[in-house]
mmCIF file of C-alpha atoms in Angstrom:
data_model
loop_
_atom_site.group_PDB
_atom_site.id
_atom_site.type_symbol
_atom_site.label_atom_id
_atom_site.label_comp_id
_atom_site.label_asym_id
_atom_site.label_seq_id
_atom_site.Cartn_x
_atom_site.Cartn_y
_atom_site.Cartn_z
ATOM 1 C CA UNK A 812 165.970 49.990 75.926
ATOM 2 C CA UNK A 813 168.463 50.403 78.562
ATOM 3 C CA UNK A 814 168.154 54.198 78.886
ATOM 4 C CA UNK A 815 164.282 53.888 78.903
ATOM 5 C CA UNK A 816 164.427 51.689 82.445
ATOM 6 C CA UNK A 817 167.118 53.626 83.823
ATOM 7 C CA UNK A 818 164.777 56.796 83.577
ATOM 8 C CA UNK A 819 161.953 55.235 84.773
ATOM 9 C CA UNK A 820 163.963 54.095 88.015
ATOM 10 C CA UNK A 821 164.908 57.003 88.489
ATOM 11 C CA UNK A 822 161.572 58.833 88.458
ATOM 12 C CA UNK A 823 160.279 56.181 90.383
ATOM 13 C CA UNK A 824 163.230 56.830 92.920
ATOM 14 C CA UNK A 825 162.269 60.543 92.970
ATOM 15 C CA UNK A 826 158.977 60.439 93.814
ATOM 16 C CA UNK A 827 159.234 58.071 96.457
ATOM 17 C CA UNK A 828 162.089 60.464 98.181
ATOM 18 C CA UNK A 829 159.535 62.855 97.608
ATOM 19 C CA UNK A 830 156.516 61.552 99.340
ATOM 20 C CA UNK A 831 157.839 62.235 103.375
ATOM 21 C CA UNK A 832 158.894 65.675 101.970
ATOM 22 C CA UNK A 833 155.058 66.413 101.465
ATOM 23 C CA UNK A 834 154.068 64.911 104.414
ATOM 24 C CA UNK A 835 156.380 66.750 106.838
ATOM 25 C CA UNK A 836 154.974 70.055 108.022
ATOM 26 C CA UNK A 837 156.541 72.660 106.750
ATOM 27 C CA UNK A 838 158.194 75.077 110.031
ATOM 28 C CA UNK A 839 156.845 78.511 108.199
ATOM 29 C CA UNK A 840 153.678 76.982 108.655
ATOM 30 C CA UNK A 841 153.899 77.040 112.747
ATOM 31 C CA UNK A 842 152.535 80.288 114.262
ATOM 32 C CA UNK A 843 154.783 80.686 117.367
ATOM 33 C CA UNK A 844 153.733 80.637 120.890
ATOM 34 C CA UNK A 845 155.556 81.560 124.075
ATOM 35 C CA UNK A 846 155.639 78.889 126.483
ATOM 36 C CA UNK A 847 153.381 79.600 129.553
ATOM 37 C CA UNK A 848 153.142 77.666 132.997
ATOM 38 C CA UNK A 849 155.297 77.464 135.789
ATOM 39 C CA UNK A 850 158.229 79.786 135.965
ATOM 40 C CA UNK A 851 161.048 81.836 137.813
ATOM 41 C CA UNK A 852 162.242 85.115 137.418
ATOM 42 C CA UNK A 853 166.005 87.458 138.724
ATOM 43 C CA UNK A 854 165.373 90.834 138.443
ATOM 44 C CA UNK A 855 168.585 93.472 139.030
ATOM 45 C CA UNK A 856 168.301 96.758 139.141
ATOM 46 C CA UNK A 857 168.199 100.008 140.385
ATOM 47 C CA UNK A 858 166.020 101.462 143.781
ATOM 48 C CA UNK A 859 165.225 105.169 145.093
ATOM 49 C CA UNK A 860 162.789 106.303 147.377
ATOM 50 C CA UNK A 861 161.168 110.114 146.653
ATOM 51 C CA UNK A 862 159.430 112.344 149.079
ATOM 52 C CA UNK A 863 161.489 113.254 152.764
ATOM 53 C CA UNK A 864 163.496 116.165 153.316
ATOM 54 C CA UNK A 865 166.084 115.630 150.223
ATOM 55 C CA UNK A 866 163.624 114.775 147.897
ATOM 56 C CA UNK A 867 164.680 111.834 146.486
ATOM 57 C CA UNK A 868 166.996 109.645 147.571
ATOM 58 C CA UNK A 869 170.077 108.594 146.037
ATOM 59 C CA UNK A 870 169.526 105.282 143.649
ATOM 60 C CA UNK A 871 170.981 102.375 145.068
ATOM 61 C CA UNK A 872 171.554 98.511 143.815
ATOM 62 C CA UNK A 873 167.962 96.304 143.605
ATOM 63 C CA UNK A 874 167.828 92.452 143.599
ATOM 64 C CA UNK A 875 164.407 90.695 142.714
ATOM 65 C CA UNK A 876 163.722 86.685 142.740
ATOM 66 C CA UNK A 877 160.148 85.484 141.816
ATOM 67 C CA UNK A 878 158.074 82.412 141.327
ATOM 68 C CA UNK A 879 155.194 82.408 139.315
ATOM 69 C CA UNK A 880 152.220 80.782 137.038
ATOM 70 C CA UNK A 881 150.826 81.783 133.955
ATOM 71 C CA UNK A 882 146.928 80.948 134.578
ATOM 72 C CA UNK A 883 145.789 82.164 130.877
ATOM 73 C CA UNK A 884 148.016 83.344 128.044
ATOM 74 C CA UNK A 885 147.009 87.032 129.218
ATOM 75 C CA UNK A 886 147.162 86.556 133.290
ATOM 76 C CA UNK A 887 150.048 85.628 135.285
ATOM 77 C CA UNK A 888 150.623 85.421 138.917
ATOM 78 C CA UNK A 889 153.577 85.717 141.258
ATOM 79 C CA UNK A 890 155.521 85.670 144.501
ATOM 80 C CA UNK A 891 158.418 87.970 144.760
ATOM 81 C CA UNK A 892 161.272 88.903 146.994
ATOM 82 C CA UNK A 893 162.821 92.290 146.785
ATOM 83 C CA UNK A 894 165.925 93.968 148.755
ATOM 84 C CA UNK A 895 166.825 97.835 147.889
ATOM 85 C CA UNK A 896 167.867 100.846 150.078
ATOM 86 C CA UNK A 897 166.896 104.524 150.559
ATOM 87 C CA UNK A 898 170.433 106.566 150.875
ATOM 88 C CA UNK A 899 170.423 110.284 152.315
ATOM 89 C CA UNK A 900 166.712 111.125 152.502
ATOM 90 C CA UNK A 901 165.127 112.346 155.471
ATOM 91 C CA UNK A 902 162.057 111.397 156.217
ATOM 92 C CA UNK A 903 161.998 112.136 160.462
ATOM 93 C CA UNK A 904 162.614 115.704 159.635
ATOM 94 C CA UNK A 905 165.803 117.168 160.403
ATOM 95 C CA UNK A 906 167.084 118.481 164.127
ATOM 96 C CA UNK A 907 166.667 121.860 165.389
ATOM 97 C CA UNK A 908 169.363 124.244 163.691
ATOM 98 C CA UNK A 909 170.961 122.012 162.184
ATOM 99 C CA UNK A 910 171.136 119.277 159.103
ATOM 100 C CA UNK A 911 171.432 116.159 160.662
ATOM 101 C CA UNK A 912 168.411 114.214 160.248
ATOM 102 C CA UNK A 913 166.172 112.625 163.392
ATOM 103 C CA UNK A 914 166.512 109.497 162.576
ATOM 104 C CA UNK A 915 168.265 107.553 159.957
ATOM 105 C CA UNK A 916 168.116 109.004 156.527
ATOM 106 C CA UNK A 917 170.085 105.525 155.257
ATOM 107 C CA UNK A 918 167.905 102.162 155.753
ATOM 108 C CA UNK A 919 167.385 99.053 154.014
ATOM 109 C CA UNK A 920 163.717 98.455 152.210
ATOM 110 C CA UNK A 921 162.833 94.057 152.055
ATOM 111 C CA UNK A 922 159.242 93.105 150.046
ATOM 112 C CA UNK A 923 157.372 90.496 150.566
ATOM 113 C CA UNK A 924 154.943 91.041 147.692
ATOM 114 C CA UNK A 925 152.008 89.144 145.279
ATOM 115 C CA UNK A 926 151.751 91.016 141.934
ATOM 116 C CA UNK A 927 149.803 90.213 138.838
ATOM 117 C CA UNK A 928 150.690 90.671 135.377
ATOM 118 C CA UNK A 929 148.579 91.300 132.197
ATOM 119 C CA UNK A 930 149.764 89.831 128.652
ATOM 120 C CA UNK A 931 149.227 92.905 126.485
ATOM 121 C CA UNK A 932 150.676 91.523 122.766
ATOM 122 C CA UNK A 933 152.096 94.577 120.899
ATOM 123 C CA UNK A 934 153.770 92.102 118.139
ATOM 124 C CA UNK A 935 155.371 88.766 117.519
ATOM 125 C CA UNK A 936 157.432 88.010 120.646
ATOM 126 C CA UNK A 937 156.640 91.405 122.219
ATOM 127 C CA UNK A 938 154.313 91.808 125.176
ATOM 128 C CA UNK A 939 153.476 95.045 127.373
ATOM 129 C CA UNK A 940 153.307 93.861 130.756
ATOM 130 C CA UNK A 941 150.584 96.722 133.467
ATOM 131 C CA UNK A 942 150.894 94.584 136.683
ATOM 132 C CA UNK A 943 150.465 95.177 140.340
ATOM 133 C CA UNK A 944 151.609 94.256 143.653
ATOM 134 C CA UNK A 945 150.906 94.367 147.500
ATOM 135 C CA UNK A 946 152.291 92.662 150.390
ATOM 136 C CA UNK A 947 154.697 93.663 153.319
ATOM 137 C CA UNK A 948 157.327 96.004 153.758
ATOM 138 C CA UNK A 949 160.094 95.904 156.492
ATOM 139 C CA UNK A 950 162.945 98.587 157.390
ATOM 140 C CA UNK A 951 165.469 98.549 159.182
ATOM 141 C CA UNK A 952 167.027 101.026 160.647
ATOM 142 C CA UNK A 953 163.899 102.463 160.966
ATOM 143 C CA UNK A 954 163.315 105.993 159.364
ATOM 144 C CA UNK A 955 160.319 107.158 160.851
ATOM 145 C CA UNK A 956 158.701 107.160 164.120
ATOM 146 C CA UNK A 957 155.928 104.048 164.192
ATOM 147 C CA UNK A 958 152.510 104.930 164.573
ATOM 148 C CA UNK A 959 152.247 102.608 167.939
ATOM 149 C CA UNK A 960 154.653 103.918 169.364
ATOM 150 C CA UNK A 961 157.242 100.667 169.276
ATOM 151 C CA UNK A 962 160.766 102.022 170.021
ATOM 152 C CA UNK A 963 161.748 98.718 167.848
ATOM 153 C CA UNK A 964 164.825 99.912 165.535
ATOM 154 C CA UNK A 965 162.635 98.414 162.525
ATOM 155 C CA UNK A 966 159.135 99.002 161.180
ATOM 156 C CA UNK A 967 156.927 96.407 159.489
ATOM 157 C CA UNK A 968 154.153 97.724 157.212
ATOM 158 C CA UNK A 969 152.065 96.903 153.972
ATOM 159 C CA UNK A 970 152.728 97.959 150.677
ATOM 160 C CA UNK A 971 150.534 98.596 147.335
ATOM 161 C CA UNK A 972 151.797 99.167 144.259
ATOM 162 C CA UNK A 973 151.423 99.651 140.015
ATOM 163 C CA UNK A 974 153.890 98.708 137.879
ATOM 164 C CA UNK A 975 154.691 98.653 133.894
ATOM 165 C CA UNK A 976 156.535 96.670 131.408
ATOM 166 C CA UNK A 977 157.666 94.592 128.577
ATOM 167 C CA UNK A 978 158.435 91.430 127.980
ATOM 168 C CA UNK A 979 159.871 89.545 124.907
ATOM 169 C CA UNK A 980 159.944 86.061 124.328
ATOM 170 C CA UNK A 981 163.354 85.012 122.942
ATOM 171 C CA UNK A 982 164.755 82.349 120.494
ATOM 172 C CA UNK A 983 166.021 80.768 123.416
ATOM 173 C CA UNK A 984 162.938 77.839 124.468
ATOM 174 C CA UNK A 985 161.875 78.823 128.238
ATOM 175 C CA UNK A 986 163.901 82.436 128.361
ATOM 176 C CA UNK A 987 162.079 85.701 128.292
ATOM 177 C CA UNK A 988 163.634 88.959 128.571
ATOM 178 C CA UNK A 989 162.262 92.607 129.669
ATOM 179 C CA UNK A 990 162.427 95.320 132.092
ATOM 180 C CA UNK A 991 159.930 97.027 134.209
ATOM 181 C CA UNK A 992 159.307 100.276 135.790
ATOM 182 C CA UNK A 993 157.529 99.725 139.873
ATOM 183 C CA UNK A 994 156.375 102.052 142.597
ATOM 184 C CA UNK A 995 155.061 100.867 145.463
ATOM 185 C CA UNK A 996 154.004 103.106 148.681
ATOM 186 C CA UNK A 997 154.437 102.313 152.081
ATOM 187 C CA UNK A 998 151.367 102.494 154.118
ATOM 188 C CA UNK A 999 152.011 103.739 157.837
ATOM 189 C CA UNK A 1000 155.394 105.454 157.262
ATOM 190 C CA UNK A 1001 153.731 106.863 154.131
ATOM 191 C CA UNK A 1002 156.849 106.399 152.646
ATOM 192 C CA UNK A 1003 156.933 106.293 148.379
ATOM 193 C CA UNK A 1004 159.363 103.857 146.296
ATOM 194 C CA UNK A 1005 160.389 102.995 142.545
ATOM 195 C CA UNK A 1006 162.538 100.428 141.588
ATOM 196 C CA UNK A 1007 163.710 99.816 137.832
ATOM 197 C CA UNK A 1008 164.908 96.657 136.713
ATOM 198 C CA UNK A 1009 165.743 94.342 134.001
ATOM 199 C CA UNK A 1010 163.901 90.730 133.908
ATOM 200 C CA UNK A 1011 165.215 87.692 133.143
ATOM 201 C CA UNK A 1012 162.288 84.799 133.041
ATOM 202 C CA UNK A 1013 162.586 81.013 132.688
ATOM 203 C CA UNK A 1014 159.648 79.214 132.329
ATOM 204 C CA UNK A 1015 159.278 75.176 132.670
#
């Protein structure tokens, strides 16, 4: 008699522990989704500049900071700051008989820019990231005679560029990780430039 109630509180017992079990959604169940909205971005990396009397310059240190939106899952938007320098390349053409360049053949490259990003999902996490940018350009010292003329030791001029990437969203809620591959021309010194960076995004 004893046993017989003691089995039947426990299996009472059980299924009541049971019942929020069911009723909890199960976390295999939730297809993951990368947060979009609102977020900043550090990019550090590495900057050349090709075309000029050496060719290519050599690759110098890149630093990145960006603001941005995510309109759509697929379509971001963005602000960005950029700082990188052009070492030995010519792009005044060099004195006559000798190797020393007209002007400076070392100058810092700033970027104002806009760029857009498109969303391309190539798995779980994992996003290709075509994107483009144009804004304004300034260098200092200046390595090219200015098309008006202004004996100014910088030039300002617009920029227009295509860029590719990835992007992967990590374990980490809000952090994103990739790296991206950007050349951007300089329109009036006709001058050509690729940066290549790592990306570190947060988004709120």
């Amino acid at each position: 008699m004893t046993g017989g109630v003691v089995r039947k509180s426990l299996l009472l017992a059980a299924l009541a522990l049971s019942t929020p079990a069911l009723g909890a959604t199960p976390p295999e169940g939730v297809p993951f989704e990368p947060r979009r909205g609102f977020f900043t971005e550090t990019d550090l990396g590495v900057f050349f500049t090709v075309g000029g009397e050496n060719s290519y310059s050599n690759a110098q240190s890149y630093v990145q900071l960006g603001i941005g939106y995510d309109l759509t899952e697929r379509l971001s938007l963005g602000a960005h700051f950029a700082l990188g320098s052009s070492a030995q390349n010519c792009f005044a053409g060099y004195l006559p008989d000798s190797n020393v360049c007209a002007l400076s053949d070392n100058f810092t490259v700033a970027f104002g820019d806009l760029t857009a990003a498109y969303h391309v999902r190539l798995a779980n996490r994992f996003y290709l990231t075509p994107k483009v940018a144009a804004g304004y350009t300034r260098l200092e010292p200046r390595p090219v005679d200015p098309e008006d003329g202004d004996p100014g030791q910088s030039i300002n001029a617009f920029n227009a560029g295509l860029g590719i990437g990835i992007e992967y969203a990590t374990s980490f809620d809000h952090f994103s990780v990739g790296a991206d591959l950007l050349g951007r021309y300089i329109i009036g010194p006709n001058i050509m430039t690729f940066a290549v960076f790592p990306r570190v995004k947060y988004t709120f």
